[in-house]
Amino acid sequence: MQAAMDEVYSKAEFYWGREPNDLAMQLMGRFGPGAARGKRVLDLGCGEGRDSIYFACHGCNVTALDVSGPGLAKAAAWASEEDVRLETIQADVLSYRLAEPVDIVYASGVIQHFPQPMRSEVFSHYKQMTRIGGYNAFNAFVEKPFIGLPPDYQPDEFFYRSGELLGYYWDWEIVAFQELIFDCNSSGVPHQHAMDVMIARRVV
Ligand SMILES: C[S@@+](CC[C@H](N)C(=O)[O-])C[C@H]1O[C@@H](n2cnc3c(N)ncnc32)[C@H](O)[C@@H]1O
């Protein structure tokens, strides 16, 4: 799968587009004008950087992490075009751990790569490494018996139970949560996804 992603990221066109995800926009919407400036953001599985660049354009200090070298190279080139600073890290989210605290841990389309047994540890780590007042924002594909698996499902993807994400954040303020069912045409085969979308804030 990763070789396939590297190949699509090596093309000039942006596979995921250049518009940020709704989740990224919802997150930045929580800050008043200019208030996101200087916030430290970790974008896990940044792909070609559409959300990382969006955060950087709001003045955030962004670290964009992905396993794909071509994806990161594309994100870095885009950052230069926009004249914003972007730190890139090529790493595996499964083993990557933060060395310094951040204000925001963010991931879109990525956390299904965490096998269920490691989730409690990894989300605890993100929580510990988030400054008070900071946010963790994720979306997670959830399993619904009436939807089934998507055609491009990979064996290293593990769906969540509905509401599971909330459980890891029981002691944080849940500032936004939604469960969505939406149509998708990735891989050229029309199908549906169910997804939980959460923004949680560390209060103490
Ligand atoms: C569905 S894409 C989403 C990309 C980006 N977040 C966006 O919304 O445009 C998932 C990304 O996760 C990356 N990825 C998958 N497994 C990974 C892993 N174990 N470690 C780091 N990145 C990974 C892929 O290379 C890909 O760029």
Coordinates of N, CA and C in Angstrom, one line a residue, residues 48-145:
E48 N 0.1 14.8 1.6 CA 0.7 15.9 0.8 C 0.6 17.2 1.5
G49 N 0.1 17.2 2.7 CA 0.2 18.4 3.5 C -0.9 19.4 3.5
R50 N -2.1 19.0 3.0 CA -3.1 20.0 2.9 C -3.6 20.7 4.2
D51 N -3.6 19.8 5.3 CA -3.9 20.4 6.6 C -2.8 21.1 7.2
S52 N -1.6 20.5 7.1 CA -0.4 21.1 7.7 C -0.2 22.5 7.1
I53 N -0.3 22.7 5.8 CA -0.1 24.0 5.2 C -1.2 25.0 5.7
Y54 N -2.4 24.5 5.8 CA -3.5 25.3 6.3 C -3.2 25.8 7.8
F55 N -2.7 24.9 8.6 CA -2.3 25.3 10.0 C -1.2 26.3 9.9
A56 N -0.2 26.0 9.1 CA 1.0 27.0 9.0 C 0.5 28.3 8.5
C57 N -0.5 28.4 7.6 CA -1.0 29.7 7.1 C -1.7 30.4 8.2
H58 N -2.1 29.7 9.3 CA -2.7 30.4 10.4 C -1.6 30.8 11.4
G59 N -0.4 30.6 11.1 CA 0.7 31.0 11.9 C 1.2 29.9 12.9
C60 N 0.6 28.7 12.8 CA 1.1 27.7 13.7 C 2.5 27.2 13.3
N61 N 3.2 26.6 14.3 CA 4.5 26.0 14.1 C 4.2 24.5 13.9
V62 N 4.2 24.1 12.6 CA 3.7 22.7 12.3 C 4.8 21.7 12.0
T63 N 4.6 20.5 12.6 CA 5.5 19.4 12.3 C 4.5 18.4 11.5
A64 N 4.9 18.1 10.3 CA 4.2 17.3 9.4 C 4.9 15.9 9.4
L65 N 4.2 14.9 9.8 CA 4.8 13.5 9.9 C 4.1 12.6 8.9
D66 N 4.8 11.8 8.2 CA 4.2 10.8 7.3 C 5.3 9.7 7.1
V67 N 4.9 8.6 6.7 CA 5.8 7.5 6.3 C 6.3 7.7 4.9
S68 N 5.6 8.5 4.1 CA 5.9 8.7 2.7 C 6.9 9.8 2.4
G69 N 8.0 9.5 1.9 CA 9.0 10.6 1.5 C 8.4 11.5 0.4
P70 N 7.9 10.9 -0.7 CA 7.3 11.8 -1.7 C 6.2 12.7 -1.2
G71 N 5.4 12.2 -0.3 CA 4.3 13.0 0.3 C 4.9 14.2 1.0
L72 N 5.9 13.9 1.9 CA 6.6 15.0 2.6 C 7.3 16.0 1.7
A73 N 7.9 15.5 0.7 CA 8.6 16.4 -0.2 C 7.6 17.3 -0.9
K74 N 6.5 16.8 -1.2 CA 5.4 17.6 -1.9 C 4.9 18.7 -0.9
A75 N 4.7 18.3 0.4 CA 4.3 19.2 1.4 C 5.3 20.3 1.6
A76 N 6.6 19.9 1.6 CA 7.6 20.9 1.9 C 7.7 21.9 0.7
A77 N 7.6 21.4 -0.5 CA 7.6 22.3 -1.7 C 6.4 23.3 -1.6
W78 N 5.3 22.8 -1.2 CA 4.1 23.6 -1.1 C 4.3 24.7 -0.1
A79 N 4.9 24.3 1.1 CA 5.2 25.3 2.1 C 6.1 26.4 1.6
S80 N 7.1 26.0 0.8 CA 8.0 27.1 0.2 C 7.2 28.0 -0.7
E81 N 6.3 27.4 -1.5 CA 5.4 28.3 -2.4 C 4.6 29.3 -1.6
E82 N 4.1 28.8 -0.4 CA 3.3 29.7 0.4 C 4.1 30.6 1.3
D83 N 5.4 30.3 1.3 CA 6.3 31.1 2.2 C 6.0 30.9 3.7
V84 N 5.7 29.6 4.0 CA 5.5 29.3 5.4 C 6.5 28.2 5.8
R85 N 6.8 28.2 7.1 CA 7.7 27.2 7.6 C 7.0 25.9 7.9
L86 N 7.6 24.8 7.6 CA 7.1 23.5 7.9 C 8.2 22.5 8.2
E87 N 8.1 21.9 9.4 CA 9.1 20.9 9.7 C 8.5 19.5 9.3
T88 N 9.3 18.7 8.6 CA 8.8 17.4 8.2 C 9.5 16.3 8.8
I89 N 8.8 15.2 9.2 CA 9.5 14.1 9.8 C 9.0 12.8 9.1
Q90 N 9.9 12.0 8.5 CA 9.5 10.8 7.9 C 9.6 9.7 9.0
A91 N 8.4 9.2 9.4 CA 8.4 8.2 10.5 C 7.1 7.4 10.5
D92 N 7.1 6.3 11.2 CA 5.9 5.5 11.3 C 5.1 5.9 12.6
V93 N 3.9 6.2 12.4 CA 3.1 6.7 13.6 C 3.0 5.6 14.7
L94 N 3.1 4.4 14.3 CA 3.0 3.3 15.3 C 4.1 3.4 16.3
S95 N 5.3 3.8 15.9 CA 6.4 3.9 16.8 C 6.9 5.3 17.2
Y96 N 6.4 6.3 16.5 CA 6.8 7.7 16.8 C 6.2 8.1 18.1
R97 N 7.1 8.7 19.0 CA 6.6 9.3 20.2 C 7.2 10.7 20.3
L98 N 6.4 11.7 20.8 CA 6.8 13.1 20.9 C 7.9 13.2 22.0
A99 N 8.8 14.1 21.8 CA 9.9 14.3 22.8 C 9.6 15.6 23.5
E100 N 8.7 16.5 22.9 CA 8.4 17.8 23.5 C 6.9 18.0 23.4
P101 N 6.4 18.8 24.4 CA 4.9 19.0 24.3 C 4.5 19.9 23.1
V102 N 3.2 19.7 22.7 CA 2.7 20.5 21.6 C 1.3 21.0 22.1
D103 N 0.7 21.9 21.3 CA -0.6 22.5 21.6 C -1.7 21.6 20.9
I104 N -1.4 21.0 19.8 CA -2.4 20.3 19.1 C -1.8 19.0 18.5
V105 N -2.4 17.9 18.7 CA -2.1 16.6 18.0 C -3.3 16.4 17.1
Y106 N -3.0 16.2 15.8 CA -4.1 16.2 14.8 C -3.8 15.0 13.9
A107 N -4.8 14.3 13.4 CA -4.6 13.3 12.4 C -6.0 13.1 11.6
S108 N -5.9 13.1 10.3 CA -7.1 12.8 9.5 C -6.8 11.7 8.6
G109 N -7.6 10.6 8.7 CA -7.5 9.5 7.9 C -6.4 8.5 8.2
V110 N -6.0 8.5 9.5 CA -4.7 7.9 9.8 C -4.8 6.9 11.0
I111 N -5.6 7.3 12.0 CA -5.5 6.5 13.3 C -6.1 5.1 13.2
Q112 N -6.7 4.8 12.0 CA -7.1 3.4 11.9 C -5.9 2.4 11.7
H113 N -4.7 3.0 11.6 CA -3.5 2.2 11.5 C -3.1 1.7 12.9
F114 N -3.6 2.2 14.0 CA -3.3 1.7 15.3 C -4.1 0.5 15.6
P115 N -3.4 -0.6 15.8 CA -4.2 -1.8 16.2 C -4.8 -1.6 17.6
Q116 N -6.0 -2.1 17.8 CA -6.8 -1.8 19.0 C -5.9 -2.0 20.3
P117 N -5.1 -3.0 20.5 CA -4.4 -3.2 21.8 C -3.4 -2.0 22.1
M118 N -3.0 -1.3 21.1 CA -2.0 -0.2 21.4 C -2.7 1.2 21.6
R119 N -4.0 1.3 21.4 CA -4.6 2.6 21.3 C -4.6 3.3 22.7
S120 N -4.9 2.6 23.7 CA -4.9 3.2 25.0 C -3.6 3.8 25.4
E121 N -2.5 3.1 25.1 CA -1.1 3.7 25.3 C -0.8 4.9 24.5
V122 N -1.2 4.8 23.2 CA -0.8 5.9 22.3 C -1.6 7.1 22.5
F123 N -2.9 7.0 22.8 CA -3.7 8.2 23.1 C -3.3 8.8 24.4
S124 N -3.0 8.0 25.4 CA -2.5 8.5 26.7 C -1.2 9.3 26.5
H125 N -0.3 8.8 25.6 CA 0.9 9.6 25.3 C 0.6 10.9 24.7
Y126 N -0.3 10.9 23.7 CA -0.7 12.2 23.0 C -1.3 13.2 24.1
K127 N -2.1 12.6 25.0 CA -2.7 13.5 26.0 C -1.7 14.1 26.9
Q128 N -0.7 13.2 27.3 CA 0.3 13.7 28.3 C 1.2 14.8 27.6
M129 N 1.4 14.7 26.3 CA 2.3 15.6 25.6 C 1.6 16.8 25.0
T130 N 0.3 17.0 25.4 CA -0.5 18.1 24.9 C -0.5 19.1 26.1
R131 N -0.2 20.4 25.8 CA -0.2 21.4 26.9 C -1.7 21.6 27.3
I132 N -1.8 22.1 28.6 CA -3.1 22.4 29.1 C -3.7 23.5 28.2
G133 N -5.0 23.3 27.9 CA -5.7 24.2 27.0 C -5.6 23.8 25.5
G134 N -4.7 22.8 25.3 CA -4.5 22.3 23.9 C -5.5 21.3 23.5
Y135 N -5.4 20.9 22.2 CA -6.4 20.0 21.6 C -5.8 18.7 21.0
N136 N -6.6 17.7 21.0 CA -6.4 16.5 20.1 C -7.6 16.4 19.2
A137 N -7.3 16.3 17.9 CA -8.4 16.2 16.9 C -8.2 15.1 16.0
F138 N -9.1 14.2 15.9 CA -9.0 13.0 15.1 C -10.3 12.6 14.4
N139 N -10.2 11.9 13.3 CA -11.3 11.2 12.8 C -10.9 9.7 12.7
A140 N -11.9 8.9 12.9 CA -11.7 7.4 12.9 C -12.8 6.7 12.2
F141 N -12.4 5.8 11.2 CA -13.3 5.0 10.6 C -14.0 4.1 11.6
V142 N -15.3 4.0 11.6 CA -15.9 3.1 12.5 C -16.7 2.0 11.7
E143 N -16.8 0.8 12.5 CA -17.3 -0.4 11.9 C -18.9 -0.3 12.0
K144 N -19.6 -0.5 10.9 CA -21.0 -0.6 11.0 C -21.4 -1.8 10.2
P145 N -22.2 -2.7 10.8 CA -22.5 -4.0 10.1 C -23.3 -3.7 8.8

